[in-house]
XYZ file of C-alpha atoms in Angstrom:
315
model
C 22.002 24.987 15.426
C 23.693 22.629 12.918
C 25.290 24.753 10.113
C 24.652 22.751 6.889
C 23.312 23.972 3.584
C 19.645 23.525 2.498
C 21.030 21.313 -0.366
C 22.774 19.082 2.052
C 19.715 18.787 4.298
C 17.589 18.009 1.211
C 20.051 15.340 0.120
C 20.157 13.693 3.524
C 16.290 13.692 3.720
C 16.275 12.024 0.194
C 18.269 9.192 1.854
C 15.893 8.894 4.852
C 17.748 11.037 7.280
C 15.327 13.762 8.394
C 16.342 16.737 10.497
C 14.264 17.114 13.724
C 12.754 20.331 14.808
C 15.642 21.171 17.296
C 17.659 21.693 14.021
C 20.519 19.768 15.550
C 19.613 16.045 15.193
C 18.330 13.591 12.685
C 16.016 10.587 12.682
C 16.933 7.630 10.369
C 14.093 6.032 8.677
C 14.778 2.376 8.225
C 12.781 0.450 5.682
C 11.117 -2.822 6.785
C 9.950 -3.972 3.336
C 6.784 -5.797 4.524
C 6.649 -4.682 8.180
C 8.542 -7.722 9.273
C 12.092 -7.771 10.818
C 14.133 -10.788 11.831
C 15.527 -10.874 15.351
C 18.951 -10.348 13.954
C 17.778 -7.201 12.188
C 16.049 -5.997 15.325
C 19.197 -6.497 17.345
C 21.236 -4.605 14.707
C 18.818 -1.628 14.934
C 18.865 -1.664 18.679
C 22.674 -1.797 18.820
C 23.033 1.083 16.197
C 20.361 3.187 18.105
C 22.264 2.734 21.311
C 25.626 3.600 19.824
C 24.795 6.441 17.433
C 21.489 7.819 18.714
C 19.492 8.196 21.894
C 18.856 4.403 22.110
C 15.283 4.973 21.059
C 13.442 3.709 17.883
C 9.891 4.464 16.945
C 7.468 2.693 14.526
C 5.808 4.985 11.968
C 2.211 4.605 10.811
C 3.535 3.001 7.576
C 5.674 0.454 9.373
C 9.141 1.929 8.892
C 11.450 2.104 11.902
C 12.878 5.515 12.894
C 16.023 5.644 15.085
C 16.063 8.941 16.832
C 18.723 11.432 18.040
C 21.577 10.947 15.488
C 24.047 13.733 15.016
C 25.363 14.852 11.634
C 28.681 13.197 12.407
C 27.027 9.838 13.160
C 25.060 9.453 10.030
C 27.659 7.620 7.895
C 28.809 5.355 10.774
C 25.190 4.442 11.523
C 24.528 3.789 7.778
C 27.438 1.484 7.652
C 26.277 -0.286 10.914
C 22.836 -1.200 9.729
C 24.095 -2.012 6.294
C 26.007 -4.978 7.705
C 22.596 -6.478 8.699
C 21.250 -5.784 5.122
C 19.102 -2.787 6.286
C 18.919 0.616 4.614
C 17.143 3.939 5.045
C 14.739 5.762 2.701
C 10.986 6.187 2.474
C 10.964 9.890 1.563
C 10.359 11.899 -1.553
C 7.926 12.030 -4.515
C 8.048 8.357 -5.439
C 6.527 5.073 -4.540
C 6.749 4.615 -0.706
C 7.475 1.453 1.102
C 4.385 -0.897 0.899
C 2.260 -1.327 4.017
C 0.643 -4.718 4.530
C -1.601 -6.051 7.356
C -0.763 -9.464 8.857
C -3.038 -11.353 6.572
C -0.219 -13.896 5.964
C -0.678 -15.324 9.486
C -4.161 -13.865 10.460
C -7.143 -16.253 10.675
C -9.140 -13.814 8.541
C -6.539 -13.374 5.837
C -7.528 -14.312 2.324
C -4.157 -13.646 0.793
C -0.415 -13.688 1.639
C -0.201 -10.028 2.276
C 3.543 -10.004 3.360
C 4.701 -12.006 0.281
C 2.832 -9.661 -1.957
C 4.230 -6.750 -0.172
C 7.746 -7.924 -0.690
C 7.204 -8.543 -4.392
C 5.646 -5.099 -4.778
C 8.499 -3.630 -2.885
C 11.100 -5.098 -5.227
C 9.100 -4.117 -8.343
C 7.914 -0.661 -7.545
C 9.782 0.761 -4.467
C 13.166 -0.442 -5.639
C 12.432 -0.760 -9.376
C 10.819 2.614 -9.688
C 12.981 4.428 -7.027
C 14.475 6.900 -9.542
C 11.151 7.647 -11.258
C 9.877 11.041 -10.106
C 6.099 11.236 -9.532
C 4.002 14.388 -8.820
C 3.875 13.401 -5.184
C 4.414 10.506 -2.891
C 2.437 7.395 -3.778
C 1.327 4.932 -1.076
C 0.178 1.409 -1.493
C -1.681 -0.434 1.259
C -2.536 -4.239 1.303
C -5.429 -5.620 3.360
C -5.857 -9.378 3.648
C -9.580 -9.176 3.954
C -12.511 -6.718 4.150
C -11.843 -6.021 7.858
C -9.831 -3.096 6.619
C -7.223 -3.059 9.376
C -4.684 -1.008 7.417
C -7.456 1.010 5.654
C -6.657 0.302 1.958
C -9.252 2.738 0.875
C -7.396 5.610 2.347
C -4.186 4.806 0.416
C -3.307 6.172 -2.986
C -3.866 2.591 -4.211
C -5.410 -0.129 -1.884
C -5.272 -3.917 -2.449
C -7.793 -6.180 -0.635
C -8.073 -9.904 -0.594
C -11.401 -11.255 -1.820
C -13.231 -14.657 -1.724
C -16.519 -14.407 -3.831
C -19.142 -16.984 -2.859
C -20.823 -18.994 -5.615
C -24.609 -19.655 -4.808
C -27.730 -20.328 -6.627
C -31.044 -20.037 -4.522
C -32.389 -22.948 -6.534
C -29.920 -25.223 -4.821
C -31.166 -24.263 -1.323
C -33.189 -26.962 0.422
C -34.789 -24.569 2.922
C -33.511 -26.561 5.830
C -34.651 -23.828 8.379
C -31.313 -24.236 10.241
C -29.248 -22.107 7.994
C -25.440 -22.252 8.871
C -24.745 -19.655 6.166
C -26.743 -16.835 7.654
C -25.087 -17.574 10.974
C -21.626 -17.368 9.354
C -22.236 -13.996 7.643
C -20.647 -11.304 9.768
C -22.369 -8.411 7.923
C -25.848 -9.964 7.797
C -26.176 -9.934 3.952
C -27.184 -13.612 3.874
C -30.761 -13.953 4.990
C -33.782 -16.346 4.665
C -36.749 -15.014 2.568
C -40.366 -15.527 3.270
C -40.194 -19.044 1.770
C -37.289 -20.039 3.997
C -34.820 -19.915 1.063
C -31.484 -18.356 1.721
C -30.544 -15.239 -0.337
C -27.258 -13.271 -0.512
C -27.451 -9.608 -1.273
C -24.690 -9.311 -3.855
C -24.653 -5.505 -3.626
C -23.840 -5.594 0.013
C -21.690 -8.678 0.158
C -18.025 -7.676 0.737
C -16.583 -11.102 -0.337
C -15.069 -11.922 3.021
C -15.417 -15.674 2.331
C -16.771 -16.521 5.718
C -19.862 -18.310 4.254
C -17.989 -20.424 1.751
C -18.186 -24.098 2.727
C -20.531 -23.554 5.743
C -23.716 -24.881 4.105
C -24.545 -28.377 5.313
C -25.641 -29.349 1.784
C -22.701 -27.591 0.025
C -24.809 -24.895 -1.604
C -22.216 -22.170 -1.012
C -18.888 -22.731 -2.716
C -16.034 -20.462 -4.000
C -16.728 -18.686 -7.315
C -13.400 -16.928 -7.371
C -10.734 -15.694 -5.121
C -8.418 -12.657 -5.877
C -7.789 -9.038 -5.292
C -9.831 -5.958 -5.257
C -8.415 -2.528 -6.122
C -9.264 0.863 -4.535
C -7.859 3.942 -6.142
C -7.398 7.547 -5.097
C -7.829 7.525 -1.340
C -5.859 9.906 0.928
C -5.796 10.965 4.494
C -4.476 14.108 5.920
C -5.452 17.860 5.987
C -8.105 16.726 3.387
C -9.562 13.284 3.055
C -10.995 11.173 0.165
C -12.238 7.679 0.432
C -10.869 5.734 -2.569
C -13.041 4.545 -5.422
C -13.538 0.782 -5.702
C -12.812 -0.803 -8.989
C -15.584 -3.179 -9.827
C -13.408 -6.134 -10.749
C -11.638 -9.059 -9.095
C -8.085 -9.159 -10.245
C -5.495 -12.030 -10.323
C -2.063 -11.535 -8.766
C -0.492 -10.988 -12.220
C -3.128 -8.370 -13.094
C -2.492 -6.445 -9.845
C 1.067 -5.795 -10.947
C -0.052 -4.727 -14.373
C -2.679 -2.273 -12.768
C -0.121 -0.774 -10.388
C 2.217 -0.077 -13.289
C -0.518 1.354 -15.448
C -1.586 3.602 -12.544
C 1.902 4.867 -11.991
C 2.402 5.656 -15.579
C -0.930 7.523 -15.893
C -0.079 9.405 -12.689
C 3.324 10.403 -13.824
C 1.909 11.344 -17.371
C -1.143 13.333 -16.401
C -0.736 14.387 -12.765
C 0.428 17.860 -11.810
C 3.623 18.334 -9.797
C 2.496 18.638 -6.154
C -0.834 17.016 -6.750
C -1.654 13.954 -4.730
C -2.905 10.966 -6.493
C -6.450 11.128 -5.107
C -6.670 14.702 -6.224
C -5.597 13.808 -9.662
C -8.260 11.029 -9.800
C -10.816 13.480 -8.517
C -9.688 16.109 -11.203
C -9.958 13.909 -14.146
C -12.895 11.810 -12.822
C -12.606 8.392 -11.176
C -14.527 6.645 -13.930
C -12.192 8.240 -16.557
C -9.104 7.138 -14.628
C -10.388 3.579 -14.153
C -11.341 3.248 -17.838
C -7.747 4.458 -18.793
C -6.227 2.049 -16.303
C -8.195 -0.902 -17.477
C -7.753 -0.136 -21.207
C -3.992 -0.280 -20.765
C -3.225 2.036 -23.643
C -0.689 3.842 -21.602
C 1.687 0.918 -21.861
C 2.261 1.871 -25.501
C 3.615 5.241 -24.251
C 5.555 3.749 -21.215
C 9.120 4.334 -22.387
C 8.301 7.986 -23.489
C 6.588 8.700 -20.060
C 9.553 7.202 -18.110
C 12.077 9.210 -20.318
C 10.247 12.474 -20.032
C 11.682 15.219 -17.722
C 8.699 15.391 -15.386
C 8.215 16.446 -11.748
C 11.910 17.105 -11.252
C 11.323 18.933 -7.990
C 8.460 16.638 -6.849
C 5.728 17.655 -4.418
C 6.374 15.717 -1.321
C 7.533 17.523 1.832
C 8.188 14.548 4.014
């Protein structure tokens, strides 16, 4: 068993070097920013894993890359080795965690550039807020469309690409051969008794598949943007996040993320997951505070306050 102090172990964990259950070795959690690595970066990881670990690397559920089997003596040489390729470890503690994004940037269903958004959020909130202690870890997930591949609604804050159709039934010619109903993957576009196409706005998920499919140009794009889902979590307990009834611009997304983090730091209890915090104060109450934005007037005071010094995250 490796003889290091609890304080040393905690410090290493804070850097992304986590002791394994044999109490002798460590895994190194390498940040991938947006889940994408270049061939040069992958080569650097492979070489470092072979030289300093067991030669194995594993992807986590949040798209970080963990190199296994490091000894205590190899941690610093390993760190120096990956740093030469511009790579670094982290992704632990009671702070904003690395952003997870689906492949919406290249997927045929993607409505937004998920990976670019992830990179910008990473710079602003993972790096920019790295030293800001939160009540617990805070996870952001970006989905390019309503297919929910990375499950935005089970993240602390989920972001989903949206394309809202513009349609007026008075424009429908009742052509009987409706390409819009054929295009709708969730069957919320249907012909009524008079042969006029209707879209159930309550059930429409804004996937955008119907936009531009009408042979008479009846269905166009009303707006494109981002949906937010707040307070989801998945683990020993689960909560499906609450959908915010608004379509946001890219700039507004960054504003809402910042407001969310400030409210969580200000009003959350140490050790309380964000979803539990939302549940405790009420989702409608939280969303109202987030949208009002009054918290920005208290921003500096919230950031300067000595809150959550120990934090609540254990991994």
